[in-house]
Every structure is written in C-alpha cells, then in structure tokens.
Amino acid sequence: MSEQMPQPGSGPGVPRWVTVIGIVVGALVLLLVLAQLTGIAAGHGPGRHLRGLEATAVWARGGTPGLR
C-alpha cells in the first residue's frame, strides 16, 4: 500500500463560506455602483450631506437658511 504524500501548497482550499460571502459582498458593491451611475439612487451620496454644512454656515452668520 503506497500512500500519496501531499505536495507543498496543496493543502485545503478556501472555505466555502468565505467564497460565498465574497461573492455576495462583490454583488452588493456592484449593485450600489450601478445604482449611482444609472441615477436610480439619485439624491443619495456625499453631496447630499453638504447642504447641511451650508445651512450651518448661514446660521453661524446669523442669517436664515434658504433665503439669500
């Protein structure tokens, strides 16, 4: 009876749960990017929060936000 010796680097592969999580995360990132590029997610993103900073600056000057 001859036993085959494992070759270096031929150990167990990546666990299935790691592969599944990687695929799911990749798909979600792809969906979010596509939603931003196609306009489905219009109004969401970093620029949405900058309006609050402008209002804060107006209040700091003693003005009324929205009135210029």
Coordinates of N, CA, C and O in Angstrom, one line a residue:
M1 N 0.8 -1.2 0.0 CA 0.0 0.0 0.0 C 0.9 1.2 0.0 O 1.7 1.4 0.9
S2 N 0.7 2.0 -1.0 CA 1.5 3.2 -1.1 C 0.6 4.4 -0.8 O -0.4 4.6 -1.5
E3 N 1.0 5.2 0.1 CA 0.3 6.5 0.4 C 0.9 7.6 -0.4 O 2.1 7.7 -0.5
Q4 N 0.0 8.4 -0.9 CA 0.5 9.6 -1.7 C 0.8 10.7 -0.7 O 0.0 11.0 0.2
M5 N 2.0 11.2 -0.8 CA 2.4 12.3 0.0 C 1.8 13.6 -0.5 O 1.9 13.9 -1.7
P6 N 1.2 14.5 0.3 CA 0.7 15.7 -0.2 C 1.8 16.6 -0.6 O 2.9 16.7 0.0
Q7 N 1.6 17.3 -1.7 CA 2.6 18.2 -2.2 C 2.5 19.5 -1.5 O 1.4 19.9 -1.1
P8 N 3.6 20.2 -1.4 CA 3.6 21.5 -0.7 C 2.7 22.5 -1.5 O 2.6 22.6 -2.7
G9 N 1.8 23.2 -0.7 CA 0.9 24.2 -1.3 C -0.4 23.6 -1.8 O -1.2 24.2 -2.3
S10 N -0.6 22.3 -1.5 CA -1.8 21.7 -2.0 C -2.7 21.3 -0.8 O -3.5 20.4 -0.9
G11 N -2.7 22.2 0.2 CA -3.5 22.0 1.4 C -4.9 22.3 1.1 O -5.3 22.5 -0.1
P12 N -5.8 22.3 2.1 CA -7.2 22.6 1.9 C -7.4 24.0 1.3 O -6.6 24.9 1.6
G13 N -8.4 24.1 0.4 CA -8.6 25.4 -0.2 C -9.3 26.4 0.7 O -9.5 26.2 1.9
V14 N -9.9 27.4 0.0 CA -10.6 28.4 0.8 C -11.9 27.8 1.2 O -12.6 27.2 0.4
P15 N -12.4 28.0 2.5 CA -13.7 27.5 2.9 C -14.8 28.1 2.0 O -14.7 29.2 1.6
R16 N -15.8 27.3 1.9 CA -17.0 27.7 1.0 C -17.6 28.9 1.6 O -18.0 29.8 0.8
W17 N -17.7 29.1 2.9 CA -18.4 30.3 3.4 C -17.7 31.6 3.1 O -18.3 32.6 2.9
V18 N -16.3 31.5 3.0 CA -15.6 32.7 2.6 C -15.8 33.0 1.2 O -16.0 34.2 0.8
T19 N -15.9 32.0 0.3 CA -16.2 32.3 -1.1 C -17.6 32.9 -1.3 O -17.8 33.8 -2.0
V20 N -18.6 32.3 -0.6 CA -20.0 32.8 -0.7 C -20.1 34.2 -0.2 O -20.7 35.1 -0.9
I21 N -19.5 34.6 0.9 CA -19.5 35.9 1.5 C -18.8 36.9 0.5 O -19.3 38.0 0.2
G22 N -17.7 36.5 -0.1 CA -17.0 37.3 -1.1 C -17.8 37.6 -2.3 O -17.9 38.7 -2.8
I23 N -18.6 36.6 -2.8 CA -19.4 36.8 -3.9 C -20.6 37.7 -3.6 O -20.9 38.6 -4.4
V24 N -21.2 37.5 -2.4 CA -22.3 38.4 -2.0 C -21.9 39.8 -1.8 O -22.6 40.7 -2.3
V25 N -20.8 40.0 -1.2 CA -20.3 41.4 -1.0 C -20.0 42.1 -2.3 O -20.3 43.2 -2.6
G26 N -19.3 41.3 -3.2 CA -19.0 41.8 -4.5 C -20.2 42.2 -5.3 O -20.3 43.3 -6.0
A27 N -21.3 41.4 -5.2 CA -22.5 41.7 -5.9 C -23.2 42.9 -5.4 O -23.7 43.7 -6.1
L28 N -23.2 43.1 -4.0 CA -23.8 44.3 -3.4 C -23.0 45.5 -3.8 O -23.7 46.6 -4.1
V29 N -21.7 45.5 -3.8 CA -20.9 46.7 -4.2 C -21.2 47.0 -5.7 O -21.4 48.2 -6.0
L30 N -21.3 46.0 -6.6 CA -21.6 46.2 -8.0 C -23.0 46.8 -8.1 O -23.2 47.8 -8.9
L31 N -24.0 46.4 -7.4 CA -25.3 46.9 -7.4 C -25.4 48.4 -7.0 O -26.0 49.2 -7.6
L32 N -24.6 48.7 -5.9 CA -24.6 50.1 -5.4 C -23.9 51.0 -6.5 O -24.4 52.1 -6.7
V33 N -22.9 50.6 -7.1 CA -22.2 51.4 -8.1 C -23.1 51.6 -9.3 O -23.2 52.7 -9.8
L34 N -23.8 50.5 -9.8 CA -24.7 50.6 -10.9 C -25.9 51.6 -10.5 O -26.3 52.4 -11.4
A35 N -26.4 51.5 -9.3 CA -27.5 52.4 -8.9 C -27.0 53.9 -8.9 O -27.8 54.7 -9.3
Q36 N -25.8 54.1 -8.5 CA -25.3 55.5 -8.6 C -25.1 56.0 -10.0 O -25.4 57.1 -10.3
L37 N -24.6 55.1 -10.8 CA -24.3 55.5 -12.2 C -25.5 55.7 -13.1 O -25.6 56.5 -14.0
T38 N -26.6 54.9 -12.8 CA -27.8 55.0 -13.6 C -28.8 56.0 -13.1 O -29.8 56.3 -13.7
G39 N -28.6 56.6 -11.9 CA -29.5 57.6 -11.3 C -30.6 57.0 -10.5 O -31.4 57.7 -10.0
I40 N -30.6 55.7 -10.3 CA -31.6 55.0 -9.5 C -31.5 55.5 -8.1 O -32.5 55.8 -7.4
A41 N -30.3 55.8 -7.6 CA -30.1 56.2 -6.3 C -29.9 57.7 -6.2 O -29.1 58.3 -5.5
A42 N -30.6 58.5 -7.1 CA -30.5 59.9 -7.1 C -30.8 60.5 -5.8 O -31.7 60.1 -5.1
G43 N -30.0 61.5 -5.4 CA -30.2 62.2 -4.2 C -29.5 61.6 -3.0 O -29.5 62.1 -1.9
H44 N -28.8 60.5 -3.3 CA -28.0 59.8 -2.2 C -26.5 60.0 -2.6 O -26.2 59.9 -3.8
G45 N -25.7 60.1 -1.6 CA -24.3 60.2 -1.8 C -23.7 61.3 -1.0 O -24.4 62.0 -0.2
P46 N -22.4 61.5 -1.1 CA -21.7 62.5 -0.3 C -22.2 63.9 -0.5 O -22.3 64.7 0.4
G47 N -22.6 64.3 -1.7 CA -23.1 65.7 -1.9 C -24.4 66.0 -1.2 O -24.7 67.1 -1.0
R48 N -25.1 65.0 -0.9 CA -26.4 65.2 -0.2 C -26.2 65.8 1.2 O -27.0 66.6 1.6
H49 N -25.1 65.5 1.8 CA -24.8 66.0 3.2 C -24.2 67.3 3.2 O -24.1 67.9 4.3
L50 N -23.7 67.8 2.1 CA -23.0 69.1 2.1 C -24.0 70.2 2.3 O -23.7 71.3 2.8
R51 N -25.3 70.0 1.9 CA -26.3 71.0 2.1 C -26.5 71.4 3.5 O -26.7 72.5 3.9
G52 N -26.3 70.4 4.4 CA -26.4 70.7 5.8 C -25.3 71.6 6.3 O -25.5 72.4 7.2
L53 N -24.1 71.5 5.7 CA -23.0 72.3 6.1 C -23.2 73.8 5.7 O -22.9 74.7 6.4
E54 N -23.8 73.9 4.5 CA -24.1 75.3 4.1 C -25.1 76.0 5.0 O -25.0 77.1 5.3
A55 N -26.1 75.2 5.4 CA -27.1 75.8 6.4 C -26.5 76.1 7.7 O -26.8 77.2 8.3
T56 N -25.6 75.3 8.1 CA -24.9 75.6 9.4 C -24.1 76.9 9.3 O -24.0 77.7 10.2
A57 N -23.4 77.1 8.1 CA -22.6 78.3 7.9 C -23.5 79.6 7.9 O -23.2 80.6 8.5
V58 N -24.7 79.4 7.3 CA -25.7 80.6 7.3 C -26.1 80.9 8.7 O -26.2 82.1 9.1
W59 N -26.4 79.9 9.5 CA -26.9 80.1 10.9 C -25.8 80.7 11.7 O -26.0 81.6 12.5
A60 N -24.5 80.3 11.4 CA -23.4 80.9 12.2 C -23.2 82.4 11.9 O -22.8 83.1 12.8
R61 N -23.6 82.8 10.7 CA -23.5 84.2 10.4 C -24.7 85.0 10.8 O -24.8 86.2 10.7
G62 N -25.7 84.3 11.4 CA -26.9 84.9 11.9 C -28.0 85.1 10.8 O -28.9 85.9 11.0
G63 N -27.9 84.4 9.8 CA -28.9 84.5 8.7 C -29.9 83.4 8.8 O -30.0 82.7 9.7
T64 N -30.8 83.4 7.8 CA -31.9 82.4 7.7 C -31.5 81.5 6.5 O -31.3 82.0 5.4
P65 N -31.4 80.2 6.8 CA -31.1 79.3 5.7 C -32.2 79.3 4.6 O -33.4 79.4 4.9
G66 N -31.8 79.2 3.4 CA -32.8 79.2 2.3 C -33.1 80.5 1.7 O -33.6 80.7 0.6
L67 N -32.8 81.6 2.5 CA -33.1 82.9 2.0 C -31.7 83.6 1.7 O -30.9 83.7 2.5
R68 N -31.6 84.1 0.5 CA -30.3 84.7 0.1 C -30.5 86.1 -0.2 O -31.4 86.6 -0.6

